[in-house]
Coordinates of C-alpha atoms in Angstrom, one line a residue:
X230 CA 141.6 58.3 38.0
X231 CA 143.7 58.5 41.4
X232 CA 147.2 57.6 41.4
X233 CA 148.2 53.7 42.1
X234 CA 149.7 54.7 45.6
X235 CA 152.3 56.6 47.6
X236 CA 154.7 57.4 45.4
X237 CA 157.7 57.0 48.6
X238 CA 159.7 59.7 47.4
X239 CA 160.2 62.0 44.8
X240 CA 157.8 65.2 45.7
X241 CA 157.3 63.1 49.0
X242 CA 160.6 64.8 50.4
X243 CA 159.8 68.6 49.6
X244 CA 156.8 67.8 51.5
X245 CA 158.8 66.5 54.5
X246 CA 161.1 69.6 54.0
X247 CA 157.5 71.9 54.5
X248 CA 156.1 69.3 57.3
X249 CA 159.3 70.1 58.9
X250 CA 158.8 73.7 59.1
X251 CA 155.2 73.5 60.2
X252 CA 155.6 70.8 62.9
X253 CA 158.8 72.8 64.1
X254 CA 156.6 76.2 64.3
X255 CA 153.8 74.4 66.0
X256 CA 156.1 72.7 68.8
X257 CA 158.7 75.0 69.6
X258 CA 157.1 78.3 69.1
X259 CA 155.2 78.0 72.9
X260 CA 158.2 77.9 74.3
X261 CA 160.5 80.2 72.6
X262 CA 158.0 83.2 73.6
X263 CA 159.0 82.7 77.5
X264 CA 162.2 84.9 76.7
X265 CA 159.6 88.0 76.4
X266 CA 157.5 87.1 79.8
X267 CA 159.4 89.2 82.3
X268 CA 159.2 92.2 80.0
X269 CA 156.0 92.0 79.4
X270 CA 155.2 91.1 83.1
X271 CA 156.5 94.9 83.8
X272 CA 155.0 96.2 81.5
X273 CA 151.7 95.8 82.2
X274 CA 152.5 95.1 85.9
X275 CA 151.3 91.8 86.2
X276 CA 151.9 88.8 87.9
X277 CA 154.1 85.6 86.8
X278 CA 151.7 83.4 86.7
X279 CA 149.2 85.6 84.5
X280 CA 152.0 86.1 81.9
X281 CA 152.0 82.1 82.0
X282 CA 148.7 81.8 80.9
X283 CA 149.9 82.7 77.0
X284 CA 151.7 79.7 76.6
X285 CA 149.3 77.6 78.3
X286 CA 146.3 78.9 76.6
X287 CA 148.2 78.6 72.4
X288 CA 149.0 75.3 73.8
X289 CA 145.6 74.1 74.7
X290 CA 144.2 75.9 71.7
X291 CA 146.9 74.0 69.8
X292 CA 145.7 70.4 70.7
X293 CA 142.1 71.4 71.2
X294 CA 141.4 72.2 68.2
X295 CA 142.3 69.1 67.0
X296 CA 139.0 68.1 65.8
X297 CA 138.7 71.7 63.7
X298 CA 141.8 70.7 61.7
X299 CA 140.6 67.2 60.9
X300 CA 137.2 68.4 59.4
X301 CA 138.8 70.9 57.5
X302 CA 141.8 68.7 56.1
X303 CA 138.9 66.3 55.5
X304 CA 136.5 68.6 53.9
X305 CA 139.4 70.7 51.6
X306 CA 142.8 68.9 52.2
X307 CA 145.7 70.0 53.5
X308 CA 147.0 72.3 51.7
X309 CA 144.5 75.2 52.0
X310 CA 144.3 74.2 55.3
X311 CA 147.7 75.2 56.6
X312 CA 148.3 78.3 54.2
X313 CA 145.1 79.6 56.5
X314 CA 147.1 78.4 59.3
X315 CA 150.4 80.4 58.5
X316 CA 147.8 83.5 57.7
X317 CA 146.2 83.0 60.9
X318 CA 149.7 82.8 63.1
X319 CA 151.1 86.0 60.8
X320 CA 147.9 88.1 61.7
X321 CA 147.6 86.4 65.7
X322 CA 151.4 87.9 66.3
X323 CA 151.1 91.0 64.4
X324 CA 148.1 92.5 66.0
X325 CA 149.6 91.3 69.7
X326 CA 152.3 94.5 68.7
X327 CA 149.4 96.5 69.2
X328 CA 147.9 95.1 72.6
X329 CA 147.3 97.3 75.6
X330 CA 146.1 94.6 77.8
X331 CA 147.3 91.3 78.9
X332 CA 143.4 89.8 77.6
X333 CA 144.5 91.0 74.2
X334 CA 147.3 89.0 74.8
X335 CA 145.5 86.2 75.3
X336 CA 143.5 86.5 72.5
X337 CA 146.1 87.9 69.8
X338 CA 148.8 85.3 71.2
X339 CA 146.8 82.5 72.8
X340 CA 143.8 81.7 71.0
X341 CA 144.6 82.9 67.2
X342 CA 147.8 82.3 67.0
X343 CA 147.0 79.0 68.7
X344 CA 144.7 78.1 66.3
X345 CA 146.7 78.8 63.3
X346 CA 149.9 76.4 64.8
X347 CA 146.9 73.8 64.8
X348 CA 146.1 74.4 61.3
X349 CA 149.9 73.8 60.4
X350 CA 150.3 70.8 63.1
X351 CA 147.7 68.1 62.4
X352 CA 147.6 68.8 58.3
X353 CA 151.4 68.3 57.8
X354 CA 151.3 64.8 59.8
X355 CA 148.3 63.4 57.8
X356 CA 149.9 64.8 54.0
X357 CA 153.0 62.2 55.2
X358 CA 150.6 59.4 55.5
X359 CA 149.7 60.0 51.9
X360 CA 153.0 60.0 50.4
X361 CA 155.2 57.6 52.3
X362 CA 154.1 53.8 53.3
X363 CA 157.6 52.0 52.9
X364 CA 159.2 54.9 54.3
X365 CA 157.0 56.1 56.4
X366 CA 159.1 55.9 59.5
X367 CA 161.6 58.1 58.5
X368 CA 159.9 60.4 56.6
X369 CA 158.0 60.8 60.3
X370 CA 161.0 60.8 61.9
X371 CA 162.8 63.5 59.8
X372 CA 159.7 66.1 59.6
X373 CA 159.4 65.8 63.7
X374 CA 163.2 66.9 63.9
X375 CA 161.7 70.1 62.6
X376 CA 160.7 70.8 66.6
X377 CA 163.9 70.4 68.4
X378 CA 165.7 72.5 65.1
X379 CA 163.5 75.6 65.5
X380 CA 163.8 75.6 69.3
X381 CA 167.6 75.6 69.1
X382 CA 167.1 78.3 66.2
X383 CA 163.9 80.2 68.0
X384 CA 165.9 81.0 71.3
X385 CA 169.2 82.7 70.0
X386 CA 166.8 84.7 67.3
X387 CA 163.8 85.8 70.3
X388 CA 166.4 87.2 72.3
X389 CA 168.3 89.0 69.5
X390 CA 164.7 90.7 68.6
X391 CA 164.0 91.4 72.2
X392 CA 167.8 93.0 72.7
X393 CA 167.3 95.0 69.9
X394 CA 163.6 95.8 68.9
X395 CA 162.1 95.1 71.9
X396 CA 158.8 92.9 72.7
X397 CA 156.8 94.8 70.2
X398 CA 159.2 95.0 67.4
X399 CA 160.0 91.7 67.9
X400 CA 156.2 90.4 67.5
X401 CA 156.3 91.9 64.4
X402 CA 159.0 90.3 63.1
X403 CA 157.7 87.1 64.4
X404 CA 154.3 87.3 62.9
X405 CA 156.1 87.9 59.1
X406 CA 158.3 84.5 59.9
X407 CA 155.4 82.9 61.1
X408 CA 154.0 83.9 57.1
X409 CA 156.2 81.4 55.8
X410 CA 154.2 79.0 57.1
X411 CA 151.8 79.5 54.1
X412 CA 155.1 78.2 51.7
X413 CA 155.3 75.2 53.2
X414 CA 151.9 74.9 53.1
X415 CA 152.2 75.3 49.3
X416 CA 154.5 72.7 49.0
X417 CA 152.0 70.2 50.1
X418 CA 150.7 69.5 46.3
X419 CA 147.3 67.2 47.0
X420 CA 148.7 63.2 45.7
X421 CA 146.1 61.8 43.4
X422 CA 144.4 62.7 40.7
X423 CA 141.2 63.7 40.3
X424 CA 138.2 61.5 39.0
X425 CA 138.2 61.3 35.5
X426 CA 135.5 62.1 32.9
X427 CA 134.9 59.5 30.7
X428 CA 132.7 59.8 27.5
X429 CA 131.1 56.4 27.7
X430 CA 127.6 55.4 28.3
X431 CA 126.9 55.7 32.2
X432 CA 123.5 53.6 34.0
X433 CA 121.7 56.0 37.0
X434 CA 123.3 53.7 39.7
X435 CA 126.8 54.3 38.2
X436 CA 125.8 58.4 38.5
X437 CA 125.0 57.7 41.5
X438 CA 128.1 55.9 42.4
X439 CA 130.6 58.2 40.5
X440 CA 129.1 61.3 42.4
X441 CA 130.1 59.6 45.6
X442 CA 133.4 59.3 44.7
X443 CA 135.8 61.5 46.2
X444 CA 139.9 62.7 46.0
X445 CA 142.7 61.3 48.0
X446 CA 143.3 64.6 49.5
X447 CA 141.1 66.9 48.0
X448 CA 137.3 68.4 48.7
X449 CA 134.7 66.0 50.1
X450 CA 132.0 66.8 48.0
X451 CA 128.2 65.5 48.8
X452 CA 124.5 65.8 47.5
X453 CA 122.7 68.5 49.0
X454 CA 119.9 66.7 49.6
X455 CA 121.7 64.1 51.2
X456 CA 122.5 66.7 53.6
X457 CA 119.6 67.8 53.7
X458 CA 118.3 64.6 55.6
X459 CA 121.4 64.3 57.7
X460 CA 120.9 65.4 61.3
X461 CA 124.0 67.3 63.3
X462 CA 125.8 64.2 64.7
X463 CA 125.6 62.5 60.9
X464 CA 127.1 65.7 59.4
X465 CA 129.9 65.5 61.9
X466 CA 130.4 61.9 61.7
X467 CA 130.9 62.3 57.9
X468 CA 134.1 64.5 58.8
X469 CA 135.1 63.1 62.1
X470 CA 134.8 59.8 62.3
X471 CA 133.5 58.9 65.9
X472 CA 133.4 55.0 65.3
X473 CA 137.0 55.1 66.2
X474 CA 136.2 54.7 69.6
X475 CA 135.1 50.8 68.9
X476 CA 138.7 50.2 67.7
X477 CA 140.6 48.4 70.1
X478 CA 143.8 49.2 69.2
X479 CA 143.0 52.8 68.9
X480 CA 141.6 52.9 72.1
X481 CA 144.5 51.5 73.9
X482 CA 146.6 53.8 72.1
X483 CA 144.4 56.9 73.6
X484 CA 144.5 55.7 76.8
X485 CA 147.9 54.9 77.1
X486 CA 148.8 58.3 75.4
X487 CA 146.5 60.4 77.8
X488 CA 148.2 58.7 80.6
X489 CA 151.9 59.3 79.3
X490 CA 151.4 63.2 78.4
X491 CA 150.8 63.6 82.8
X492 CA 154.6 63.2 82.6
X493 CA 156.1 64.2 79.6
X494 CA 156.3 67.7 79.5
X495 CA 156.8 69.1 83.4
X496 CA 160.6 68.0 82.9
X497 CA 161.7 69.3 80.2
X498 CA 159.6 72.7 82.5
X499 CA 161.3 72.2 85.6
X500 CA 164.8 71.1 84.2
X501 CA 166.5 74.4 84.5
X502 CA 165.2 75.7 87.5
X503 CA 166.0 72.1 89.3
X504 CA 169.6 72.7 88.1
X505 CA 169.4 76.6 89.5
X506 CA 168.4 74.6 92.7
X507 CA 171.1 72.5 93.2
X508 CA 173.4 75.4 93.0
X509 CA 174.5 75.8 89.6
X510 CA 175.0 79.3 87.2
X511 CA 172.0 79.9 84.9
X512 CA 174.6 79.7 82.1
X513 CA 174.9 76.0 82.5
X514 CA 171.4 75.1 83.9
X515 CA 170.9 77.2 80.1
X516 CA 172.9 74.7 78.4
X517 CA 171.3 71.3 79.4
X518 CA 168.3 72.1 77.1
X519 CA 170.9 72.8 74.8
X520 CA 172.4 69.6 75.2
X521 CA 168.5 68.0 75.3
X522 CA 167.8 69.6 72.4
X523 CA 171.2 68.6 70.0
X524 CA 170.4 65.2 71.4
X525 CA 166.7 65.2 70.4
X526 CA 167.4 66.2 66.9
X527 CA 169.4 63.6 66.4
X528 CA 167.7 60.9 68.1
X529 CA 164.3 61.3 65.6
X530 CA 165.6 60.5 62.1
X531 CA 167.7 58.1 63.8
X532 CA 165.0 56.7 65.8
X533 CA 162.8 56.5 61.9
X534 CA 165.2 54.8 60.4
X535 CA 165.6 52.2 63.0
X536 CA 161.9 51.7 63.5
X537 CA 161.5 51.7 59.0
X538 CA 163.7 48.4 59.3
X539 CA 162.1 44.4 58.8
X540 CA 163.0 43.7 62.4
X541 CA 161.2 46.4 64.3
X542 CA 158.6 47.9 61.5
X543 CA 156.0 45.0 61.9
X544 CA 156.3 45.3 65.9
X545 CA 156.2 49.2 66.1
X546 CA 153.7 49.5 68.5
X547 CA 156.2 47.6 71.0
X548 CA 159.1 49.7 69.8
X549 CA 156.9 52.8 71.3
X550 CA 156.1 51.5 74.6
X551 CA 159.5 50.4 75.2
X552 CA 160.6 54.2 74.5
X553 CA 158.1 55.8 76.6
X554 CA 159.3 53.3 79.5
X555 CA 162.7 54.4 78.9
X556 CA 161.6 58.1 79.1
X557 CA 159.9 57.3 82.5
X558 CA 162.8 55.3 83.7
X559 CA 165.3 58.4 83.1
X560 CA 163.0 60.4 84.9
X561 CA 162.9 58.0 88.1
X562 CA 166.9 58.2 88.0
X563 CA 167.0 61.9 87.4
X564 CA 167.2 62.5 91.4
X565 CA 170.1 60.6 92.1
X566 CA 172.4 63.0 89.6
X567 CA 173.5 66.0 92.1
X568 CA 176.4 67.4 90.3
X569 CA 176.5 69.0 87.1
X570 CA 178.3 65.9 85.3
X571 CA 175.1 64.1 86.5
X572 CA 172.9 66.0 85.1
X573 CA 174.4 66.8 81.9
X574 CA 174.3 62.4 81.3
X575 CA 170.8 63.1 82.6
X576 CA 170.1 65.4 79.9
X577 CA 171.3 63.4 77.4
X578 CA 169.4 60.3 77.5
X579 CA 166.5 62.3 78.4
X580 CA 167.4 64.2 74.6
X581 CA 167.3 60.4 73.3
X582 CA 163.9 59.4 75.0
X583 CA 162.5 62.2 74.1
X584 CA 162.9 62.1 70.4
X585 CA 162.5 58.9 70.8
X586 CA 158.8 59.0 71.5
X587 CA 158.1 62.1 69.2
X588 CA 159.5 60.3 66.4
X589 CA 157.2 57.6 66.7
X590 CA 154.1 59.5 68.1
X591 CA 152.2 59.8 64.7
X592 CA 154.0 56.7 63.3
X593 CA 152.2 54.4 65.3
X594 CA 148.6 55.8 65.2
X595 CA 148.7 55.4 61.6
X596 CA 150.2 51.8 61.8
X597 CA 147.5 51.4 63.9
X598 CA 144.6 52.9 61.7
X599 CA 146.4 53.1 58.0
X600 CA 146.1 56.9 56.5
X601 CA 142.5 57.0 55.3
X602 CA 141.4 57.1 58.9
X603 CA 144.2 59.3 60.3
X604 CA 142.7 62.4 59.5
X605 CA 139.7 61.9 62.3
X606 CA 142.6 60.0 65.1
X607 CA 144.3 62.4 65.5
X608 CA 142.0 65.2 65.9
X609 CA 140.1 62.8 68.4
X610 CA 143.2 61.6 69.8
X611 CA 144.7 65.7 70.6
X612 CA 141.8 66.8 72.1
X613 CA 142.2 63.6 74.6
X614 CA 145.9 65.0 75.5
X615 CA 145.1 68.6 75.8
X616 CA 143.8 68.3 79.7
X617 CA 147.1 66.3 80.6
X618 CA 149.2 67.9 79.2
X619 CA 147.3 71.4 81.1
X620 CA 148.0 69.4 83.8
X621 CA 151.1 67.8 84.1
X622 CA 153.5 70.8 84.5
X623 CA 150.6 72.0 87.4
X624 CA 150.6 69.2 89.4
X625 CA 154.4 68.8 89.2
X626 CA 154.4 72.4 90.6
X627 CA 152.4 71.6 93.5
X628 CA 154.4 68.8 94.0
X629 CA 157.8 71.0 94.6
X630 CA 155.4 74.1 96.4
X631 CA 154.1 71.0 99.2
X632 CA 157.7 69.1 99.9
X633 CA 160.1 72.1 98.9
X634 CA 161.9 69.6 96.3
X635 CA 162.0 68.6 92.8
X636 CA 162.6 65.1 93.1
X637 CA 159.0 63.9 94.1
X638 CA 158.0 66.1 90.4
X639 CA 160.2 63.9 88.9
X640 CA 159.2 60.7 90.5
X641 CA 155.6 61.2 90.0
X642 CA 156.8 61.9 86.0
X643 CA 158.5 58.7 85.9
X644 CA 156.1 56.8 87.2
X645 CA 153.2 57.7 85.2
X646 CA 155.2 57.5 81.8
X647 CA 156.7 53.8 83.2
X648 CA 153.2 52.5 83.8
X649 CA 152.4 53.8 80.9
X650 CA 154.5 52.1 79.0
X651 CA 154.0 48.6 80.8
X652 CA 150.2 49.6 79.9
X653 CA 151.0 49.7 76.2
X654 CA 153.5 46.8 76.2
X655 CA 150.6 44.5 78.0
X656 CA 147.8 45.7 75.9
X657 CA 149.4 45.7 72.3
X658 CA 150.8 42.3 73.4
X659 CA 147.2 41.3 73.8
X660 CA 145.9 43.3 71.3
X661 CA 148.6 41.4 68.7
X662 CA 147.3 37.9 69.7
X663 CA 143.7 39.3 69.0
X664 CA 143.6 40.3 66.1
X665 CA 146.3 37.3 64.8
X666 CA 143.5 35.1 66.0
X667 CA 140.9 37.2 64.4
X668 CA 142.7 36.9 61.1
X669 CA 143.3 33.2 61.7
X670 CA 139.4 32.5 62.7
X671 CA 138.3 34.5 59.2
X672 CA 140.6 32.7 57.2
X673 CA 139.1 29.4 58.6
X674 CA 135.0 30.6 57.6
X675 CA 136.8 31.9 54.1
X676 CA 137.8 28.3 53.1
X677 CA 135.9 25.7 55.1
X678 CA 132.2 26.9 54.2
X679 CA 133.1 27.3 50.9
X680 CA 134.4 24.0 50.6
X681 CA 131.4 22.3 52.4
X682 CA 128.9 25.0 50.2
X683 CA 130.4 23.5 47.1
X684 CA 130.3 19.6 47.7
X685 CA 126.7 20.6 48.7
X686 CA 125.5 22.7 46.2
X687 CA 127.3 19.8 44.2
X688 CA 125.0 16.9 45.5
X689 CA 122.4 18.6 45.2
X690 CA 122.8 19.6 41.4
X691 CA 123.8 16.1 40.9
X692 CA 120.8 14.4 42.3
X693 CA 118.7 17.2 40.9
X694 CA 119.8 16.5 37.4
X695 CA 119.4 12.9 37.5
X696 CA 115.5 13.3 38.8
X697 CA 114.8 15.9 36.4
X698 CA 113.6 15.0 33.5
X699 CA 112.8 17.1 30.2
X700 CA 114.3 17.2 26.4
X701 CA 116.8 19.5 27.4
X702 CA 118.7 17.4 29.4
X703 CA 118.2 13.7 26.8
X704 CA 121.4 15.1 24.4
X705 CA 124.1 15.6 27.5
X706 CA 122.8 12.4 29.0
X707 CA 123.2 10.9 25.7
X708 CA 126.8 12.3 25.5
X709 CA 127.8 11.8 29.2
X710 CA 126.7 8.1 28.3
X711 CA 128.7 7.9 25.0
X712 CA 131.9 8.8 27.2
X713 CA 131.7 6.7 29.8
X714 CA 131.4 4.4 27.3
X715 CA 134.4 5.5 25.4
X716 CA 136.7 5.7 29.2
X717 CA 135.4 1.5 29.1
X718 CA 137.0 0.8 25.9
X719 CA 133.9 -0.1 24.2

């Protein structure tokens, strides 16, 4: 009753087209609100640094509740999950028109609105893993686009509202966009059908077995009284799936990841104000995340496609720590552009690592775990990331506050996300070799015992049979002697 496989196309792309509007909204819509800060920063006479604290708090709601998504994509599929999600982000931003506090804020803005971008975030990734293998890589590729897109859109539009509505008239428009997260969330049509219902005669064990069963991407559903003699941890386990952390290769792709996010968002923070630093117009310091940002929406799809191909697809995971090397390594040259020329180059490859690593963020974790157990890794995975990437832009701060220059920031990004890399690069390398000997060492038991079982189980027949004696065994030693006499000639 479930369908033979992803299908690699067909519906496939509408639900790219709606993955591309939910992973765009959940990624760029942190940062476009920074355009309303200072109005709101008057307006309720408060500090910078306070007014701050809305983006970092949807942010950290936004990976943090990682592990929320995953049980409820698990439990109900994604689908329901992210129309909630688009509800949730329509009601978070309408009700912060009404605020009269910056706490409000916090919650209206941060935490609800936070939580509904997570809703839309992990689902749409995991729904691709269901309807693309073959193409997986640039379906990935094409729906993470969505997030350099709706920045470039989201900044133009935010400063439109505020010029003309104001930062309460333009949360209200907001919230409605933020509705139309429920349509793409409709487009996500569950792949697989459900169970049939067969009239045929069915034992207790196979009643048993057919209630276990459950969809591709639909409702997990369970015996109460199974339930009923599940502790806490087992009822969690059955949604999340905690044995992850034996994986090897999931492992090293946490830690690796963890260790990468320290230094991958502070510049992309600090790249305007570094150019305002070095003496140039806001204007142009403006247009380098321009630049960034045209660059990083072409780099994704690209980047899929490239890593989709026979020569790089089998060897992804090294594709991915080359690219967040590269990232580090435009970071470490980053001090040595002064001029504007410099920095626009600067921006540019930066654009290309960039989407080069967000393309293939996703890509690889399911290469590395296959789509049934993607659901749980990446809610497990996101609520790893969420303290660095709290941290990162911080530290980088305290870093320019204690020398009085942006270069150690991005030194100390480049750094982390080169040894980073060289972490991955080491440890897939090893982790390639282990499991080609694993497979080698399995194949080995698979033949050799079995060959040695049979010639045993062989003699043993064949000297059993020739002891054993009994009227049941007179008419085939009868015949067995009438052909070897026959193979003689006589």
């Amino acid at each position: 009753g479930r369908a033979p496989g992803p299908p690699d196309g067909g519906w496939g792309w509408v639900v790219v087209f709606g993955a591309f509007l939910s992973i765009g909204f959940a990624y760029a819509f942190p940062k476009g609100l920074a355009i309303f800060f200072k109005e709101i920063q008057n307006f309720f006479g408060t500090s910078y640094s306070e007014v701050a604290w809305i983006s970092s708090i949807m942010l950290a709601t936004t990976y943090g509740a990682g592990p929320i998504s995953s049980i409820l994509v698990n439990r109900y599929g994604s689908r329901p999950v992210v129309m909630f999600g688009g509800l949730l982000c329509g009601v978070g931003m309408i009700s912060a028109a009404f605020c009269t506090s910056i706490l409000q804020l916090y919650v209206c803005v941060g935490f609800i609105t936070g939580l509904g971008l997570a809703l839309n975030l992990q689902p749409s990734v995991i729904i691709i893993g269901k309807y693309f293998l073959k193409r997986r890589p640039i379906a990935n590729g094409l729906a993470m686009a969505g997030s350099p897109v709706m920045l470039c859109t989201l900044a133009p539009l935010n400063q439109f509202l505020f010029e003309n509505f104001g930062w309460r008239g333009s949360f209200l428009i907001l919230g409605a966009i933020l509705l139309h997260c429920c349509v793409a969330g409709a487009l996500f049509r569950p792949i697989g059908a459900r169970t049939a219902l067969v009239e045929t005669p069915v034992t207790e064990e196979g009643k048993d077995a057919l209630k276990g069963k459950i969809t591709e991407d639909g409702p997990m559903e369970n015996k109460p009284e199974e339930e009923e003699g599940k502790d806490c941890f087992e009822k969690i386990n059955q949604y999340l799936d905690f044995s992850l952390f034996k994986h090897r290769g999931f492992l090293i792709y946490l830690i690796g990841n963890v260790l990468m996010f320290l230094g991958f968002f502070a510049p992309i923070v600090f790249l305007a104000p570094y150019a305002k630093h070095t003496g140039i117009d806001e204007y142009s310091a403006a247009f380098l995340l321009s630049i960034l940002a045209v660059v990083d929406m072409v780099a994704r799809p690209a980047t899929g496609i490239i890593a989709n191909s026979r020569w790089v697809r089998p060897k992804i995971q090294y594709f991915f720590s080359f690219a967040i090397a590269f990232n580090g390594a435009c970071h470490l040259l980053c001090p040595l552009a002064s001029s504007y020329t410099g920095l626009v180059v600067y921006s540019s490859f930066f654009g290309l690592a960039f989407g080069m690593v967000c393309a293939m963020l996703f890509e690889t974790l399911m290469d590395l775990l296959g789509a049934a157990r993607f659901t749980s890794a990446v809610g497990l995975v996101t609520i790893a990331e969420c303290c660095t990437i709290l941290l990162g832009p911080p530290i980088g701060g305290i870093l320019i506050d204690t020398f009085g220059d942006y270069k150690y920031m991005f030194i100390k990004c480049g750094a982390v996300m080169v040894l980073a890399g060289t972490f991955l690069f080491i440890m897939n390398y090893y982790n390639y070799r282990m499991l080609a000997k694993e497979e080698k060492e399995r194949k080995r038991k698979e033949e050799d015992p079995k060959s040695v079982r049979t010639e045993d189980e062989g003699k043993k027949n064949w000297n059993k049979d020739s002891t054993q004696d009994g009227p049941e065994l007179e008419p085939l030693r009868e015949e067995g002697e009438g052909v070897k006499k026959e193979m003689n000639g006589t």
